[in-house]
Tab-separated table of C-alpha atoms in Angstrom:
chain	number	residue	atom	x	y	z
A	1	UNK	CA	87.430	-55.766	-34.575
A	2	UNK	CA	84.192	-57.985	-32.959
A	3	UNK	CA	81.753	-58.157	-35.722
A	4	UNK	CA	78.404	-56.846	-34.371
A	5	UNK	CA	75.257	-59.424	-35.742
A	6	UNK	CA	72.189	-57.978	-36.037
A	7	UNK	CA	69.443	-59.328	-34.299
A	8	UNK	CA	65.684	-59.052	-35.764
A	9	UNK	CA	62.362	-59.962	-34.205
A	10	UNK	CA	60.731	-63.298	-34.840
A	11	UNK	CA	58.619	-62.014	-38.176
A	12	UNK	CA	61.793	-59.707	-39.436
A	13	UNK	CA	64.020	-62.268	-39.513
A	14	UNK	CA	61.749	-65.026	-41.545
A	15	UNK	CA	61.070	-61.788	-44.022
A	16	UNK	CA	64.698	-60.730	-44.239
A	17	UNK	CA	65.761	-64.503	-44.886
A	18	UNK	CA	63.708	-64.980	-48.134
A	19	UNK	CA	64.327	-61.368	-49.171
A	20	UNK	CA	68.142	-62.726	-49.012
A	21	UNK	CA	67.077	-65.821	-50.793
A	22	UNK	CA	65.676	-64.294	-53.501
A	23	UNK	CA	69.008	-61.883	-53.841
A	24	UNK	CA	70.967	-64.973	-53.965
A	25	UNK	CA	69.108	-66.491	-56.557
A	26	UNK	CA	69.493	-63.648	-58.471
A	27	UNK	CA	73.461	-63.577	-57.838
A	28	UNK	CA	73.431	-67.719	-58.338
A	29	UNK	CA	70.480	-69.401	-59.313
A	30	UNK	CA	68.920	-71.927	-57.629
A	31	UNK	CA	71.529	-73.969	-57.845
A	32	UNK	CA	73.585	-71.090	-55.785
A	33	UNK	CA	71.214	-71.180	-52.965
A	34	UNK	CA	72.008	-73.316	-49.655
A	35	UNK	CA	70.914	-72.785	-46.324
A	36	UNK	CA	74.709	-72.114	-45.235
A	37	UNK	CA	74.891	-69.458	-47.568
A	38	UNK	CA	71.771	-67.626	-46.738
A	39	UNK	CA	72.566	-67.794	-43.098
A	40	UNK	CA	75.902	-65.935	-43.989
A	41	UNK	CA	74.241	-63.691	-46.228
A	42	UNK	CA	71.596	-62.392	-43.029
A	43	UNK	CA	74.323	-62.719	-40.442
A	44	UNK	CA	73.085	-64.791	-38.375
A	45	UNK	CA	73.859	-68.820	-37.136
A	46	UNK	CA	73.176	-71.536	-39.323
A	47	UNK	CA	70.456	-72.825	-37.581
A	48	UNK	CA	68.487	-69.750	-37.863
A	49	UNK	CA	66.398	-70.381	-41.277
A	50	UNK	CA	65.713	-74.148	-40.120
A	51	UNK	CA	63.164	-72.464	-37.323
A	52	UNK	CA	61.021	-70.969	-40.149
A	53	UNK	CA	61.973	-73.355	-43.019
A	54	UNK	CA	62.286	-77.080	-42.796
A	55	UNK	CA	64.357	-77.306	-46.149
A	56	UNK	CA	65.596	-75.440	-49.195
A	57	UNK	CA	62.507	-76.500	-50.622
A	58	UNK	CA	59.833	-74.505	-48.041
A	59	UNK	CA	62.206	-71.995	-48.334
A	60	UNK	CA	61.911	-71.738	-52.363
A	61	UNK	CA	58.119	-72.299	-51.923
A	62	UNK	CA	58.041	-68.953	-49.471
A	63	UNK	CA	60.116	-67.250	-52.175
A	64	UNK	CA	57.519	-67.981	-54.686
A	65	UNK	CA	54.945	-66.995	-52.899
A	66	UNK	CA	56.142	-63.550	-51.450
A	67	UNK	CA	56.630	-63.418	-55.149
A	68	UNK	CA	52.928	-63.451	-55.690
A	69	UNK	CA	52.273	-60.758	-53.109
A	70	UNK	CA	54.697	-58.251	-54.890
A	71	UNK	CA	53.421	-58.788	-57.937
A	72	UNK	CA	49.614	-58.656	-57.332
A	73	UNK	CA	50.719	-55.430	-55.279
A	74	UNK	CA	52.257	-54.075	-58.177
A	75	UNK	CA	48.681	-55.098	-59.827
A	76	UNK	CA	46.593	-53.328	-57.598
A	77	UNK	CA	48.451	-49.743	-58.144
A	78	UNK	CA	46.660	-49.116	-61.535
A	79	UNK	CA	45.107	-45.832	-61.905
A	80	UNK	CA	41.608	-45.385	-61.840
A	81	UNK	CA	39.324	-43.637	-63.731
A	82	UNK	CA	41.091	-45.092	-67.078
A	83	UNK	CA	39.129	-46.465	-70.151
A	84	UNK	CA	38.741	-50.316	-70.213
A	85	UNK	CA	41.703	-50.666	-73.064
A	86	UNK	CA	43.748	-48.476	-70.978
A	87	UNK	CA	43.265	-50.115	-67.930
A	88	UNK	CA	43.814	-53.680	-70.115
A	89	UNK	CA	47.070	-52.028	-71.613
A	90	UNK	CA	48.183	-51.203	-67.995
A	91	UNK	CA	47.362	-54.739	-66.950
A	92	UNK	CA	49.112	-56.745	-69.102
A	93	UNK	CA	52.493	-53.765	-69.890
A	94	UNK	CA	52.719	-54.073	-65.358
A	95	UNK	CA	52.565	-57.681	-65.352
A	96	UNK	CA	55.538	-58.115	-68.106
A	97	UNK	CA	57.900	-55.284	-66.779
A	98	UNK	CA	57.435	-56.916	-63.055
A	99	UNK	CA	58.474	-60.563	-64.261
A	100	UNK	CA	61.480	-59.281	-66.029
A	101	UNK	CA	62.583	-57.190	-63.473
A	102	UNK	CA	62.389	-59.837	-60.806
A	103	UNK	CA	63.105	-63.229	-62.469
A	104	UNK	CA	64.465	-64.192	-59.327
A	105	UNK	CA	60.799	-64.455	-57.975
A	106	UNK	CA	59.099	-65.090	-61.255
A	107	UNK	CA	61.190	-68.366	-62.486
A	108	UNK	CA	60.202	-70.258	-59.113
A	109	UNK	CA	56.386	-68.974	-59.180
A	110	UNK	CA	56.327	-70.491	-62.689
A	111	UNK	CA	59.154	-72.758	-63.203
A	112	UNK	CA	59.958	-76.247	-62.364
A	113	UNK	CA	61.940	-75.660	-58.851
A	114	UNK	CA	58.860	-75.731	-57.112
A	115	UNK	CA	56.192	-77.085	-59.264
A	116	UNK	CA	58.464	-79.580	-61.175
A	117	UNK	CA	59.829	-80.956	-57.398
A	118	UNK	CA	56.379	-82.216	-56.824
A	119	UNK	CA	56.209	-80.724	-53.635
A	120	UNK	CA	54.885	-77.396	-53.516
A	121	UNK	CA	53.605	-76.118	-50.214
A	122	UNK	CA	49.931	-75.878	-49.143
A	123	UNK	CA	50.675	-71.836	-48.653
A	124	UNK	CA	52.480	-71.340	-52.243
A	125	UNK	CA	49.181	-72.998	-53.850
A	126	UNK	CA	47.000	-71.088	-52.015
A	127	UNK	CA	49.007	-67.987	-53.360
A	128	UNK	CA	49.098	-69.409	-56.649
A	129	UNK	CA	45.152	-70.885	-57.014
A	130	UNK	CA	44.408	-67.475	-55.305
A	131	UNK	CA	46.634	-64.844	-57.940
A	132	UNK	CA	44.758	-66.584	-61.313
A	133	UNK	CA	41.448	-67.011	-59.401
A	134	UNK	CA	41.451	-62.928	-59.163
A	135	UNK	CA	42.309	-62.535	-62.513
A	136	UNK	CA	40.020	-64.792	-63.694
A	137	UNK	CA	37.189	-62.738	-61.499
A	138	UNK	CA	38.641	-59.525	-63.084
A	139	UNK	CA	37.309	-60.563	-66.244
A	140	UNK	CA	34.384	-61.869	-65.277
A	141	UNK	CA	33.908	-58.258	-64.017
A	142	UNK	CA	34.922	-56.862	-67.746
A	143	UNK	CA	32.558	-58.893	-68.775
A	144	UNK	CA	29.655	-58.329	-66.821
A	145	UNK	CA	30.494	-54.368	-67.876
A	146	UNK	CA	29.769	-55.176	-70.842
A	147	UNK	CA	33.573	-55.016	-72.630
A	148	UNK	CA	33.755	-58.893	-73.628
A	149	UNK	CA	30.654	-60.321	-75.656
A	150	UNK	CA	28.733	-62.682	-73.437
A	151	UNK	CA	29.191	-65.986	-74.993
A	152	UNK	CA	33.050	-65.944	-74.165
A	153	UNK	CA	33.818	-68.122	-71.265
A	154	UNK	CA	35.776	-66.215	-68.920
A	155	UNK	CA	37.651	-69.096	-67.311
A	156	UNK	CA	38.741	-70.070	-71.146
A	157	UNK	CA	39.271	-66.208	-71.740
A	158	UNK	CA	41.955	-66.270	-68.790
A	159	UNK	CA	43.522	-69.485	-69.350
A	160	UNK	CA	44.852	-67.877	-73.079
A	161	UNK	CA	45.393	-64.469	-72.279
A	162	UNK	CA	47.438	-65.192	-69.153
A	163	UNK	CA	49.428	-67.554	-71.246
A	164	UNK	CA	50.216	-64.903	-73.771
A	165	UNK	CA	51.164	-62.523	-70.729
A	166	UNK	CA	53.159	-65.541	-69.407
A	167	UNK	CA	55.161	-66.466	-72.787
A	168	UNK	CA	55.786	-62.784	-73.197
A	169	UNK	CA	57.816	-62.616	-69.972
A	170	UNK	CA	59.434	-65.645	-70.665
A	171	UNK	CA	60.615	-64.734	-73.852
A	172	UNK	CA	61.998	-61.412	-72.224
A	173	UNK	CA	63.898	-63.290	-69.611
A	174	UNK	CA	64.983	-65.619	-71.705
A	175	UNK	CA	66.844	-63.195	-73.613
A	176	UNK	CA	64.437	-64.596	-77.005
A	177	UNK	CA	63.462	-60.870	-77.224
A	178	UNK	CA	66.764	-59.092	-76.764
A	179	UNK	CA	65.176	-55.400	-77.264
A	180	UNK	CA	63.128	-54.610	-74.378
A	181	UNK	CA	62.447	-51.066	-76.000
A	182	UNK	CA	59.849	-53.187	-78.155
A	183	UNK	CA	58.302	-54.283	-75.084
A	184	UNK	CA	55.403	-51.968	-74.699
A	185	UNK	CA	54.421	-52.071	-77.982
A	186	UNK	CA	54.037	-56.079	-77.616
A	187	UNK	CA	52.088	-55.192	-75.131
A	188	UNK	CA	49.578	-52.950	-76.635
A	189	UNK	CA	49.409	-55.427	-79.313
A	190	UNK	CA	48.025	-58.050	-76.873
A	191	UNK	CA	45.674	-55.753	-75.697
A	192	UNK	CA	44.463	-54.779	-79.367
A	193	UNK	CA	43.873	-58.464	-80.042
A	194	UNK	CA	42.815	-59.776	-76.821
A	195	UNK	CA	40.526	-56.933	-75.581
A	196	UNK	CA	39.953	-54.860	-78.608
A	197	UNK	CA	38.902	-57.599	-81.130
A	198	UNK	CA	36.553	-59.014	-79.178
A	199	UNK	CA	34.786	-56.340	-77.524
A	200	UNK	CA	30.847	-56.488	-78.043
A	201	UNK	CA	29.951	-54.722	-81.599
């Protein structure tokens, strides 16, 4: 029986290539990952991913960075019309159950494969730079409404409370925090001391 490949239009096949990726990280790690084996994986030669991705390296970069556009998606589908510590609480609870449901894309726009290598791509920083400089203009704009006290410096304010939201996932992945039951409540707790204790008197 012939086996039939399937055959994809110029911007399919780059996005069905790192969506494979991404699986096979998931399956094998990093380590897993090879250019032969994604090729196999799409079904299609092995000089395919080479004409959108000069290395494993681009091609972890590209992972990364779709991995910012999922998650900042995921971001932008909060509710309106909640209260501010609602809308916090939602913040912070989306951002944590997104990392730990796709490590696979969360370990490289974090982790060492890509930043540690030295040789992140110009479009995975822009993705990067770009994802904290919105959060860091989302509290600016809880500030300027009047829900942090003005002498807090938001830049400062973002640095630490992304790093709590950061070391929270981690932890999760990591398996450090092996009941994920208690995971909302972690999160409302972040928000309580975060948000809540320093809101204007």
């Amino acid at each position: 029986m012939t086996k039939t490949k399937k055959t994809y239009h110029h911007g399919d096949l780059r996005a069905s290539l790192e969506a494979a990726a991404a699986q096979l990280i998931l399956e094998d790690g990093v380590e897993g990952l090879s250019m032969r084996k994604l090729a196999d994986r799409v079904g299609v030669s092995r000089s395919a991913p080479y004409h959108h991705f000069a290395d494993k390296q681009q091609l972890l970069c590209a992972v990364a960075a779709r991995g910012f556009e999922l998650q900042a998606a995921t971001m932008a589908q909060i509710p309106e019309g909640l209260g501010f510590i609602e809308q916090v609480n939602e913040f912070i609870s989306r951002y944590v159950h997104w990392a730990v449901a796709y490590p696979q894309y969360y370990d490289l726009m974090f982790g060492r494969d890509v930043w540690g290598s030295g040789e992140p791509d110009e479009d995975f920083l822009q993705h990067s730079h770009g994802y904290f400089r919105s959060y860091v203009e989302r509290v600016e704009a809880w500030q300027r409404a009047g829900h942090l006290p003005p002498e807090v410096e938001a830049l400062r304010f973002a640095q630490v409370s992304w790093s709590t939201m950061h070391g929270l996932s981690r932890l999760l992945i990591d398996g450090i925090y092996v009941d994920p039951k208690a995971t909302d409540a972690i999160c409302q707790t972040a928000t309580e001391l975060f948000f809540g204790q320093l809101r204007p008197a």
